[in-house]
Amino acid sequence: MKLNSVVTKLYAFLNKISQNKLFKKQARETSAPMPRKSHVVSKSKQKSNLRRVLEPIAFVLAGILCFSYPVCSTLWNNHVSKEISTAYDKYNHDQAGDVRRAHIRAAKRYNATRKDMLTRDPYGGDGQEDITNTPGYKRYLKALEEPMGIIGIVKIPKIGVKLPIYHGTKEDTLARGAGHLYGTDLPVGGKNRHTVITAHTGLANATMFDSLTELKKGDYFYLDVQGETLRYKVFRINVVDPHDISLLQREKGRDLATLLTCTPYGVNSHRLLVTGYRVLPDPVAAPEDHVQWPLWMTLFVIAMIFSAAILAMMIAVVAGKKRRKWDIRGKHILWVGRGEIKLRAK
C-alpha cells in the first residue's frame, strides 16, 4: 500500500516537472512579438490599401499637369514668337542696305498708289466678299515680301510684346502672330499715312495682345521694318463697335499707327484701338522689353503652388496614419502574446 502511494507521488512529481519544462519552452517561443495568423495582413489587402493611398495622389498630379498646359504652352509660344522676330531682325541686318532701301521705296509707292480702302472689321464674318483673290490683294502680298513671310515686328516694351507681323488677318495668320490690316497703309511711315496692326486677345496658348489694355497715353510702341525702327507715342485709346472704322482712316498730315484687338477679354464684343503718332528722330533700336507675364498666369502659378502644398499634406497624412497603424498593431500583438503566457501560466 505504501509502495503504491510512493509510486503515485513520484509519477505526479515527474509529470509536474515535464509540464514546467513545456511551459518554459512555450514561454520562450511566445515572448517575441510575433503576430498570429489572424493578425497577418494578406497581400491583396495590402495592395488595396496602397491603391487607396495612390489614387487620390495620382488624381491631384493629373489635375496639376492638365491645368499647367495653358501656362506652359503660352510661355513656349511666346518664346517662339520672340525667336522668330529676332531671326527676322538678324536677316534684315545681314541684307545689303540697298536691298532694304529698295523694299522700303516699293512699300511707300504702294501706299501712295493703293486704291483699296478699309471697309470691314478684321474679325467679322459679315458676309463680305473674299478679298484675298482680288488683283489688289495679290499686289499687296508682293510688298515687303520676305522669305520668312514677315513684313515687320511690333514691339511694346511696357507689356513685353514682340510679335512678327504678317500680311493680312486670316485666322491661320493671327494664330502665328500679328497681322497687318489690309486696306490700311503698310508700316513704313510717312505723312498722311495710317497703318493698323492687329492681334488676338484671349488665346489659350499665346499671350499676343492680352495686355494691350495696360497701355496708357504717353507710352511707346515700335515697328521694325527692313532694319528701320519707327517709334510711336500713344495719344488716343478707344473702344468701338466692330463695324466702326472711322478712327482707322488716314488723318491729314499725320503719321499714325494703331494697335487693334478684341475686347472685353473673353467676350470680344468690341474693338480696342490704341493709336500712336510717329516720334522723330527714329531710335536706333527699341528698348528691351519686359517678360510677358499677365495677371491670369500669376494667379494660376499661385493656384498650382497651393495645389502642390495640398498634395504634400495628403502624402504626409497618409504616411503618418500608416505608420501609427503598424505601431498600434505591433503593440497589440505583443500584448496578446504576453496575455497567452499569463493565461497558460495559470
Short mmCIF file of C-alpha atoms in Angstrom, two decimals:
data_model
loop_
_atom_site.label_atom_id
_atom_site.label_comp_id
_atom_site.label_asym_id
_atom_site.label_seq_id
_atom_site.Cartn_x
_atom_site.Cartn_y
_atom_site.Cartn_z
CA MET A 1 0.00 0.00 0.00
CA LYS A 2 2.83 2.34 0.94
CA LEU A 3 4.73 1.35 -2.22
CA ASN A 4 1.76 2.23 -4.42
CA SER A 5 1.41 5.58 -2.70
CA VAL A 6 5.10 6.38 -3.23
CA VAL A 7 4.89 5.41 -6.94
CA THR A 8 1.83 7.59 -7.42
CA LYS A 9 3.51 10.60 -5.82
CA LEU A 10 6.68 10.03 -7.88
CA TYR A 11 4.64 9.87 -11.11
CA ALA A 12 2.83 13.08 -10.22
CA PHE A 13 6.15 14.81 -9.43
CA LEU A 14 7.72 13.78 -12.77
CA ASN A 15 4.60 14.84 -14.66
CA LYS A 16 4.74 18.27 -12.99
CA ILE A 17 8.41 18.70 -13.96
CA SER A 18 7.58 17.77 -17.56
CA GLN A 19 4.76 20.33 -17.70
CA ASN A 20 7.04 23.04 -16.28
CA LYS A 21 9.68 22.38 -19.00
CA LEU A 22 6.99 22.53 -21.70
CA PHE A 23 5.68 25.81 -20.28
CA LYS A 24 9.14 27.40 -20.29
CA LYS A 25 9.69 26.33 -23.89
CA GLN A 26 6.35 27.82 -24.94
CA ALA A 27 7.14 30.99 -23.00
CA ARG A 28 10.40 31.43 -24.90
CA GLU A 29 8.64 30.88 -28.22
CA THR A 30 5.86 33.36 -27.47
CA SER A 31 7.96 36.05 -25.77
CA ALA A 32 8.79 37.74 -29.17
CA PRO A 33 6.00 39.95 -30.59
CA MET A 34 5.20 37.64 -33.49
CA PRO A 35 1.74 38.07 -34.91
CA ARG A 36 -0.73 35.24 -35.05
CA LYS A 37 -2.30 34.26 -38.37
CA SER A 38 -5.40 36.28 -37.59
CA HIS A 39 -3.25 39.44 -37.45
CA VAL A 40 -1.27 38.91 -40.65
CA VAL A 41 -2.45 41.21 -43.42
CA SER A 42 -2.91 39.45 -46.73
CA LYS A 43 -1.08 40.66 -49.81
CA SER A 44 -4.36 41.51 -51.53
CA LYS A 45 -5.39 43.70 -48.60
CA GLN A 46 -2.02 45.46 -48.67
CA LYS A 47 -2.46 46.16 -52.39
CA SER A 48 -5.94 47.51 -51.73
CA ASN A 49 -4.61 49.87 -49.07
CA LEU A 50 -1.82 51.02 -51.40
CA ARG A 51 -4.36 51.70 -54.14
CA ARG A 52 -6.45 53.84 -51.80
CA VAL A 53 -3.34 55.86 -51.00
CA LEU A 54 -2.09 56.29 -54.57
CA GLU A 55 -5.39 57.04 -56.32
CA PRO A 56 -6.03 60.50 -54.78
CA ILE A 57 -2.37 61.43 -55.18
CA ALA A 58 -2.42 60.40 -58.86
CA PHE A 59 -5.66 62.35 -59.35
CA VAL A 60 -4.14 65.54 -57.91
CA LEU A 61 -0.98 65.12 -60.01
CA ALA A 62 -3.04 64.59 -63.18
CA GLY A 63 -5.05 67.73 -62.40
CA ILE A 64 -1.90 69.79 -61.90
CA LEU A 65 -0.43 68.55 -65.20
CA CYS A 66 -3.65 69.24 -67.14
CA PHE A 67 -4.11 72.73 -65.75
CA SER A 68 -0.42 73.51 -66.28
CA TYR A 69 -0.79 73.11 -70.05
CA PRO A 70 -2.08 76.66 -70.76
CA VAL A 71 0.79 78.29 -68.89
CA CYS A 72 3.48 76.04 -70.37
CA SER A 73 2.16 76.32 -73.94
CA THR A 74 1.74 80.09 -73.62
CA LEU A 75 5.29 80.58 -72.39
CA TRP A 76 6.61 78.33 -75.14
CA ASN A 77 4.67 80.07 -77.94
CA ASN A 78 5.71 83.49 -76.64
CA HIS A 79 9.31 82.31 -76.70
CA VAL A 80 8.92 81.01 -80.27
CA SER A 81 7.41 84.32 -81.45
CA LYS A 82 10.31 86.26 -79.99
CA GLU A 83 12.83 83.89 -81.54
CA ILE A 84 11.19 84.32 -84.97
CA SER A 85 11.24 88.10 -84.52
CA THR A 86 14.91 88.01 -83.55
CA ALA A 87 15.71 85.88 -86.61
CA TYR A 88 13.88 88.41 -88.82
CA ASP A 89 15.92 91.27 -87.34
CA LYS A 90 19.14 89.40 -87.98
CA TYR A 91 18.08 88.54 -91.53
CA ASN A 92 17.41 92.20 -92.34
CA HIS A 93 20.61 93.47 -90.79
CA ASP A 94 22.56 90.91 -92.80
CA GLN A 95 20.94 92.13 -96.03
CA ALA A 96 22.62 94.78 -98.13
CA GLY A 97 21.44 98.30 -97.35
CA ASP A 98 20.49 98.91 -100.98
CA VAL A 99 18.14 95.91 -100.95
CA ARG A 100 16.41 97.06 -97.77
CA ARG A 101 16.02 100.62 -99.03
CA ALA A 102 14.56 99.31 -102.30
CA HIS A 103 11.91 97.38 -100.34
CA ILE A 104 11.04 100.49 -98.34
CA ARG A 105 10.67 102.59 -101.50
CA ALA A 106 8.44 99.96 -103.09
CA ALA A 107 6.21 99.86 -99.99
CA LYS A 108 5.91 103.65 -99.99
CA ARG A 109 4.93 103.62 -103.67
CA TYR A 110 2.27 101.05 -102.81
CA ASN A 111 0.87 103.32 -100.08
CA ALA A 112 0.86 106.30 -102.44
CA THR A 113 -0.99 104.50 -105.22
CA ARG A 114 -3.23 102.00 -103.39
CA LYS A 115 -6.94 102.22 -104.12
CA ASP A 116 -8.19 99.56 -101.74
CA MET A 117 -9.55 101.18 -98.59
CA LEU A 118 -10.50 99.59 -95.29
CA THR A 119 -14.19 98.67 -95.33
CA ARG A 120 -14.65 95.90 -92.75
CA ASP A 121 -13.82 94.55 -89.32
CA PRO A 122 -10.85 92.13 -89.49
CA TYR A 123 -12.56 89.72 -87.06
CA GLY A 124 -16.04 89.91 -88.53
CA GLY A 125 -17.72 87.19 -90.54
CA ASP A 126 -20.29 89.56 -92.01
CA GLY A 127 -20.59 88.00 -95.45
CA GLN A 128 -18.42 90.48 -97.32
CA GLU A 129 -16.76 89.21 -100.43
CA ASP A 130 -13.46 87.42 -100.12
CA ILE A 131 -10.78 89.95 -100.97
CA THR A 132 -7.85 87.55 -100.95
CA ASN A 133 -8.38 86.59 -104.61
CA THR A 134 -8.58 90.13 -105.96
CA PRO A 135 -5.72 91.65 -108.05
CA GLY A 136 -5.25 94.37 -105.44
CA TYR A 137 -4.65 91.83 -102.67
CA LYS A 138 -2.16 89.87 -104.78
CA ARG A 139 -0.27 93.12 -105.41
CA TYR A 140 -0.38 93.82 -101.67
CA LEU A 141 1.21 90.44 -100.86
CA LYS A 142 4.24 91.29 -103.00
CA ALA A 143 5.02 94.42 -100.96
CA LEU A 144 7.68 93.86 -98.29
CA GLU A 145 7.73 90.21 -99.30
CA GLU A 146 10.42 88.23 -97.48
CA PRO A 147 11.35 84.54 -97.49
CA MET A 148 10.14 84.26 -93.90
CA GLY A 149 6.75 85.72 -94.83
CA ILE A 150 7.19 88.51 -92.27
CA ILE A 151 6.79 92.20 -93.13
CA GLY A 152 7.91 93.61 -89.77
CA ILE A 153 7.99 93.31 -85.99
CA VAL A 154 5.72 95.03 -83.46
CA LYS A 155 7.39 95.70 -80.11
CA ILE A 156 5.66 97.01 -76.99
CA PRO A 157 8.31 97.04 -74.24
CA LYS A 158 5.93 98.03 -71.42
CA ILE A 159 3.92 94.81 -71.72
CA GLY A 160 6.62 92.53 -73.12
CA VAL A 161 5.19 92.14 -76.64
CA LYS A 162 7.47 91.20 -79.52
CA LEU A 163 5.49 89.70 -82.39
CA PRO A 164 6.14 89.11 -86.08
CA ILE A 165 3.78 90.95 -88.43
CA TYR A 166 2.35 89.07 -91.42
CA HIS A 167 0.27 90.15 -94.41
CA GLY A 168 -3.46 90.10 -93.77
CA THR A 169 -5.69 88.95 -90.94
CA LYS A 170 -6.65 85.39 -91.82
CA GLU A 171 -7.21 83.07 -88.88
CA ASP A 172 -4.11 80.99 -89.57
CA THR A 173 -2.09 84.22 -89.84
CA LEU A 174 -3.27 85.56 -86.49
CA ALA A 175 -2.56 82.20 -84.86
CA ARG A 176 1.15 82.76 -85.60
CA GLY A 177 1.50 86.40 -84.60
CA ALA A 178 0.21 89.86 -85.52
CA GLY A 179 -1.38 90.75 -88.84
CA HIS A 180 -1.32 93.91 -90.93
CA LEU A 181 -4.88 95.01 -91.68
CA TYR A 182 -5.40 95.05 -95.44
CA GLY A 183 -6.85 98.35 -96.61
CA THR A 184 -4.54 100.40 -94.40
CA ASP A 185 -1.05 101.68 -95.16
CA LEU A 186 1.96 99.39 -94.97
CA PRO A 187 4.06 100.08 -91.84
CA VAL A 188 6.79 102.21 -93.41
CA GLY A 189 5.73 105.62 -92.10
CA GLY A 190 5.11 108.90 -93.94
CA LYS A 191 2.71 111.85 -93.81
CA ASN A 192 -0.97 111.15 -94.39
CA ARG A 193 -0.38 107.51 -93.52
CA HIS A 194 -2.15 105.24 -91.06
CA THR A 195 -1.15 101.59 -90.55
CA VAL A 196 -3.15 99.14 -88.41
CA ILE A 197 -1.60 96.12 -86.69
CA THR A 198 -3.91 93.59 -85.10
CA ALA A 199 -3.51 90.50 -82.92
CA HIS A 200 -5.70 88.23 -80.82
CA THR A 201 -6.63 88.56 -77.17
CA GLY A 202 -7.61 85.55 -75.06
CA LEU A 203 -5.92 82.70 -76.90
CA ALA A 204 -5.37 79.62 -74.71
CA ASN A 205 -1.81 79.05 -75.92
CA ALA A 206 -0.35 82.52 -76.56
CA THR A 207 -0.44 85.96 -74.95
CA MET A 208 -0.42 88.13 -78.12
CA PHE A 209 -2.24 91.42 -77.26
CA ASP A 210 -3.74 90.22 -73.94
CA SER A 211 -2.12 93.07 -72.00
CA LEU A 212 -2.84 95.84 -74.51
CA THR A 213 -5.34 97.29 -72.01
CA GLU A 214 -2.38 98.22 -69.78
CA LEU A 215 -1.07 100.82 -72.25
CA LYS A 216 -1.68 104.44 -71.31
CA LYS A 217 -1.39 107.72 -73.15
CA GLY A 218 2.27 108.65 -73.42
CA ASP A 219 3.52 105.06 -73.69
CA TYR A 220 5.56 103.99 -76.71
CA PHE A 221 5.43 101.11 -79.15
CA TYR A 222 7.74 100.33 -82.07
CA LEU A 223 7.53 98.90 -85.58
CA ASP A 224 10.70 97.35 -87.01
CA VAL A 225 10.60 97.08 -90.81
CA GLN A 226 13.56 96.29 -93.07
CA GLY A 227 16.05 97.15 -90.36
CA GLU A 228 14.44 100.52 -89.56
CA THR A 229 12.72 101.24 -86.24
CA LEU A 230 9.65 103.51 -86.21
CA ARG A 231 8.63 104.88 -82.80
CA TYR A 232 5.01 105.79 -81.96
CA LYS A 233 3.66 107.56 -78.89
CA VAL A 234 0.17 106.64 -77.69
CA PHE A 235 -2.20 109.62 -77.72
CA ARG A 236 -5.61 108.02 -78.23
CA ILE A 237 -7.29 104.93 -76.75
CA ASN A 238 -10.82 103.98 -77.82
CA VAL A 239 -13.27 101.10 -77.50
CA VAL A 240 -15.57 100.98 -80.53
CA ASP A 241 -18.20 98.85 -82.18
CA PRO A 242 -16.67 96.24 -84.56
CA HIS A 243 -18.14 98.00 -87.61
CA ASP A 244 -16.94 101.47 -86.63
CA ILE A 245 -13.78 102.01 -88.70
CA SER A 246 -13.81 105.80 -88.71
CA LEU A 247 -10.78 106.01 -86.39
CA LEU A 248 -8.72 103.74 -88.66
CA GLN A 249 -8.69 106.10 -91.63
CA ARG A 250 -5.91 108.46 -92.68
CA GLU A 251 -5.67 111.83 -90.95
CA LYS A 252 -4.28 114.79 -92.88
CA GLY A 253 -0.61 115.48 -92.26
CA ARG A 254 -0.22 112.77 -89.61
CA ASP A 255 1.89 109.60 -89.46
CA LEU A 256 -0.20 107.18 -87.37
CA ALA A 257 -0.18 103.56 -86.28
CA THR A 258 -2.99 101.76 -84.45
CA LEU A 259 -2.86 98.53 -82.46
CA LEU A 260 -6.20 96.71 -82.66
CA THR A 261 -7.59 93.77 -80.68
CA CYS A 262 -10.87 92.37 -79.37
CA THR A 263 -12.33 93.44 -76.03
CA PRO A 264 -13.56 92.74 -73.34
CA TYR A 265 -11.41 89.73 -72.55
CA GLY A 266 -13.29 86.53 -73.34
CA VAL A 267 -16.35 88.40 -74.68
CA ASN A 268 -14.88 90.11 -77.77
CA SER A 269 -17.96 92.18 -78.50
CA HIS A 270 -16.00 95.38 -79.21
CA ARG A 271 -12.63 96.51 -80.52
CA LEU A 272 -9.85 98.21 -78.57
CA LEU A 273 -7.91 100.78 -80.59
CA VAL A 274 -4.58 102.10 -79.27
CA THR A 275 -3.31 104.80 -81.63
CA GLY A 276 0.09 106.48 -81.63
CA TYR A 277 1.71 109.23 -83.66
CA ARG A 278 5.23 108.99 -85.09
CA VAL A 279 8.01 110.48 -82.96
CA LEU A 280 11.20 111.58 -84.71
CA PRO A 281 14.07 111.01 -84.83
CA ASP A 282 13.75 107.27 -85.10
CA PRO A 283 15.70 105.38 -82.44
CA VAL A 284 18.48 103.02 -83.44
CA ALA A 285 16.58 100.17 -81.79
CA ALA A 286 13.61 99.64 -79.50
CA PRO A 287 14.42 99.31 -75.77
CA GLU A 288 14.46 95.88 -74.19
CA ASP A 289 11.03 94.58 -73.29
CA HIS A 290 9.83 93.11 -70.03
CA VAL A 291 8.87 89.49 -69.52
CA GLN A 292 5.30 88.99 -70.69
CA TRP A 293 3.61 87.58 -67.58
CA PRO A 294 -0.09 88.55 -67.43
CA LEU A 295 -2.17 88.53 -64.26
CA TRP A 296 -4.01 85.29 -65.05
CA MET A 297 -0.71 83.42 -65.33
CA THR A 298 0.43 84.79 -61.96
CA LEU A 299 -2.81 83.68 -60.32
CA PHE A 300 -2.51 80.29 -61.97
CA VAL A 301 1.01 79.73 -60.64
CA ILE A 302 -0.21 80.63 -57.14
CA ALA A 303 -3.02 78.09 -57.51
CA MET A 304 -0.54 75.43 -58.63
CA ILE A 305 1.69 76.10 -55.62
CA PHE A 306 -1.36 75.82 -53.36
CA SER A 307 -2.33 72.50 -55.01
CA ALA A 308 1.20 71.15 -54.60
CA ALA A 309 1.07 72.07 -50.90
CA ILE A 310 -2.22 70.20 -50.50
CA LEU A 311 -0.70 67.18 -52.24
CA ALA A 312 2.28 67.23 -49.90
CA MET A 313 -0.07 67.40 -46.90
CA MET A 314 -2.07 64.44 -48.23
CA ILE A 315 1.07 62.34 -48.60
CA ALA A 316 2.24 63.30 -45.10
CA VAL A 317 -1.13 62.47 -43.51
CA VAL A 318 -1.40 59.12 -45.29
CA ALA A 319 2.16 58.17 -44.39
CA GLY A 320 1.57 59.18 -40.75
CA LYS A 321 -1.62 57.13 -40.50
CA LYS A 322 0.07 54.08 -41.96
CA ARG A 323 2.99 54.36 -39.52
CA ARG A 324 0.67 54.73 -36.49
CA LYS A 325 -1.43 51.80 -37.66
CA TRP A 326 1.54 49.45 -37.75
CA ASP A 327 2.78 50.75 -34.37
CA ILE A 328 -0.59 50.02 -32.74
CA ARG A 329 -0.79 46.61 -34.41
CA GLY A 330 2.69 45.66 -33.16
CA LYS A 331 1.82 46.69 -29.60
CA HIS A 332 -1.45 44.74 -29.75
CA ILE A 333 0.31 41.59 -30.95
CA LEU A 334 2.90 41.88 -28.18
CA TRP A 335 0.16 42.33 -25.57
CA VAL A 336 -1.78 39.34 -26.89
CA GLY A 337 1.35 37.16 -26.82
CA ARG A 338 2.08 38.09 -23.23
CA GLY A 339 -1.55 37.55 -22.29
CA GLU A 340 -1.36 33.97 -23.61
CA ILE A 341 1.71 33.36 -21.49
CA LYS A 342 -0.09 34.59 -18.37
CA LEU A 343 -3.16 32.52 -19.10
CA ARG A 344 -1.12 29.40 -19.65
CA ALA A 345 0.91 30.13 -16.51
CA LYS A 346 -2.28 29.96 -14.51
#
